[in-house]
Amino acid sequence: LTQVAGATSAGAVLQLVRSGVTTRSDLARRTGMARSTVSQRVDALIRLGLVVETGDGPSTGGRPPTHLAFNPDGGVVVAADFGITHCRLAVANRLGELLAVHAGELDIGVGPAAAVDWAMEQVAELMERIDRPLSSIDAVGVGLPGPVEFAAGRVVNPPIMPGWDGVGVPPLFAAHLPDAAVLVDNDVNMMALGEYWHRWRSTVDDMLFVKIGTGIGCGIIARGSILHGAQGAAGDLGHVQIPDALDALCTCGNRGCVEAVAGGGAVSAALRAHGRDVHDARDVVALAIAGDAEALNALRTSGRLLGEVLAGAVNFFNPSVIVLGGDLADGHEQLIAGVREFVYRRSTALATRNLQIVHNRLGADAGVVGCAASALGAVLSAEAVDSRLARAEGTRGATA
Amino acid sequence: LTQVAGATSAGAVLQLVRSGVTTRSDLARRTGMARSTVSQRVDALIRLGLVVETGDGPSTGGRPPTHLAFNPDGGVVVAADFGITHCRLAVANRLGELLAVHAGELDIGVGPAAAVDWAMEQVAELMERIDRPLSSIDAVGVGLPGPVEFAAGRVVNPPIMPGWDGVGVPPLFAAHLPDAAVLVDNDVNMMALGEYWHRWRSTVDDMLFVKIGTGIGCGIIARGSILHGAQGAAGDLGHVQIPDALDALCTCGNRGCVEAVAGGGAVSAALRAHGRDVHDARDVVALAIAGDAEALNALRTSGRLLGEVLAGAVNFFNPSVIVLGGDLADGHEQLIAGVREFVYRRSTALATRNLQIVHNRLGADAGVVGCAASALGAVLSAEAVDSRLARAEGTRGATA
């Protein structure tokens, strides 16, 4: 029987119930706690609506045990994934399943207040559609197309978000939803979390998600959660210098950045120079699917160049999985083939022993699933539950 | 008043006492828990010898409160830092202060059993010197000069440790110290942890420690603890390819690795080609200190080349601090100047905004301090304490 470290708090007991320990006596065995203590913890979780009793299980002689289950419908979370020209909104249950989704056009340049007001109008419609009151929203996860100081939920030095610099986002949502926690992160980090939550979280600790669109971005999952770094800037792969890009001038002002030769903007420009009528990454992939040799070669080359940078990232970070997404990576095998070619040749034997390099699964929903997962962390983590119980206890103490 | 999330367990209460919350009523205020619950937690910590009462504080009217303190002397931890040809051993108290140190010559090629037996002989002498019984050793931290699968404490594919491949180290120490936890990690990771523990842990979450000796290694501190990666291989910077090393053949078989041009072995060889009588990194630094222009230039160039790789690592990981150590970096400013020159020029503005690049502080003791810190984690973390209490509760239940 495995002892579970730290399984003394109600929050830790909730994690055990979510992982499939469903009777009070099994909980007592797993935690080493007295049966009475376990019952106190379970009662607290039932009071919070996080756990429900689901009737009796099979009897093994004597009174059959009452089974416990995580309650996926006690409350919902909202996901708001903002892009430069669009916004995707969703409502999810406590399992992270999307109950309703709305995708609309929104210019991020309208500024924070107008953008949040617009988003909350759509949220109100979504909640009406699933027939739940706004008060059942426990938390909101927000993705933004720029650097975010995660702890404060504040936008920092965004290159393409006029009016957002230095703005703290949580208060804007709190004006509409005073009781909801608000988690804000960079959009690529949210996509990384979405893919991780959807497919990898039960088997993998360390993952990279690389988005190759007009530019190149990356979200890092380290030990099961997003790695933000000191300024929330972790995951910037696009401006790493590579030998094969030395002459290319990047939008950042440096020469030699991988984005300046392998990003969708650079690849489209190169194909236009060959007389092809392409405007963006999607056009490049469409041309490749149609069998254009220059386009196929351009995608393969982009993958190889990206592979040069990822080879270093694999040595440095030693992930189990690299997930590729974004318009230039989706819909065709050429780019990922180029990445694999270079990474498996250049990274160390130990770091590539079990490394998987795969396409994303969620496509356009990756961001909202990640926003929902981030919001759920603020509702369901052991720390969140214990903190909520401590506050409730303190309030009862104060009013008694 | 700040609510402390998860501060419901005895282990969490210990962390509060260690951070300076020293009365039962302050603990109750900080956690929101009932005074009686706080007293139960404190009693458990006193029973375990982790907390002591230190007498009355200043009275504010009524009975003066009894103050609590973390007990640094309840037990000790052992640190064993193995190199290729030497081993450094230490005993530390629960604050990580070294009480006794022994440095000796030991060929790692004698194999695991003989190496651990030798180390335990020295440990017995150290314990005698500080007049403590072997039974007061709560945990052992072990550093090894090769890749280690951290969770299992097993050596994996070491290039220079004959007889160690696949060996799990904890049972070898457990034969001597059956009740002690044993934590095993790569030696550079242990040095990184030592520097972090000593100087940075209270102010910084994300740090890189780079060791430039014959080769180049790196330990990553992410969110306050060592990042191991999927195969325990994280931190391998030496075999990242850089534009300025394309022709150089590395010991790993690839061309273009930074270690092949910037490591101590490469720099010594280059200086010998210029007629200088140098054998290793220490000789190079000695020559630079003596004012040899070729040696000064070689150190500066090594720093610039290393800076090319670190510029990418800074973009990717966004650390607050880079600490440099190892024979080629110590004792002179030329190498670190080259690193700074390149990193501040090449990394993004956001990632370098508050980045510090500094020399190490602990020198030869970095490894043992890291081993001690690692061992202390297994004794003092909230999870470790709660797990020990749960086991004790279970045992009492079983014997009652």
PDB file of C-alpha atoms in Angstrom, chain A residues 13 40 60 112 114 118 121 146 150 159 168 219 223 239 261 266 273 303 318 330 332 345 347 349 369:
ATOM      1  CA  VAL A  13      -8.111  14.170  -0.376  1.00  0.00           C
ATOM      2  CA  GLN A  40     -14.186  15.288   8.259  1.00  0.00           C
ATOM      3  CA  THR A  60     -18.063  -7.507   0.570  1.00  0.00           C
ATOM      4  CA  PRO A 112      -8.650  46.172 -22.719  1.00  0.00           C
ATOM      5  CA  ALA A 114     -13.815  47.295 -24.703  1.00  0.00           C
ATOM      6  CA  TRP A 118     -17.321  42.447 -25.665  1.00  0.00           C
ATOM      7  CA  GLU A 121     -21.436  39.897 -23.657  1.00  0.00           C
ATOM      8  CA  GLY A 146       1.670  39.134 -25.953  1.00  0.00           C
ATOM      9  CA  PHE A 150       1.491  35.705 -14.863  1.00  0.00           C
ATOM     10  CA  PRO A 159       4.567  44.474 -29.543  1.00  0.00           C
ATOM     11  CA  GLY A 168      -3.749  44.258 -15.187  1.00  0.00           C
ATOM     12  CA  GLY A 219       5.145  27.170 -24.446  1.00  0.00           C
ATOM     13  CA  ARG A 223       6.902  19.190 -14.138  1.00  0.00           C
ATOM     14  CA  HIS A 239      14.925  34.808 -31.808  1.00  0.00           C
ATOM     15  CA  VAL A 261      14.096  32.278 -42.137  1.00  0.00           C
ATOM     16  CA  ALA A 266       9.729  34.523 -44.138  1.00  0.00           C
ATOM     17  CA  ALA A 273      10.268  35.706 -54.784  1.00  0.00           C
ATOM     18  CA  GLY A 303      11.258  22.349 -40.438  1.00  0.00           C
ATOM     19  CA  ASN A 318      15.111  17.229 -22.135  1.00  0.00           C
ATOM     20  CA  ASP A 330      -0.783  22.111 -39.647  1.00  0.00           C
ATOM     21  CA  HIS A 332       1.043  18.722 -43.969  1.00  0.00           C
ATOM     22  CA  ARG A 345      20.516  13.870 -35.699  1.00  0.00           C
ATOM     23  CA  SER A 347      20.479  16.255 -30.046  1.00  0.00           C
ATOM     24  CA  ALA A 349      21.451  10.220 -27.631  1.00  0.00           C
ATOM     25  CA  VAL A 369      -8.971  24.229 -23.505  1.00  0.00           C
TER      26      VAL A 369
END
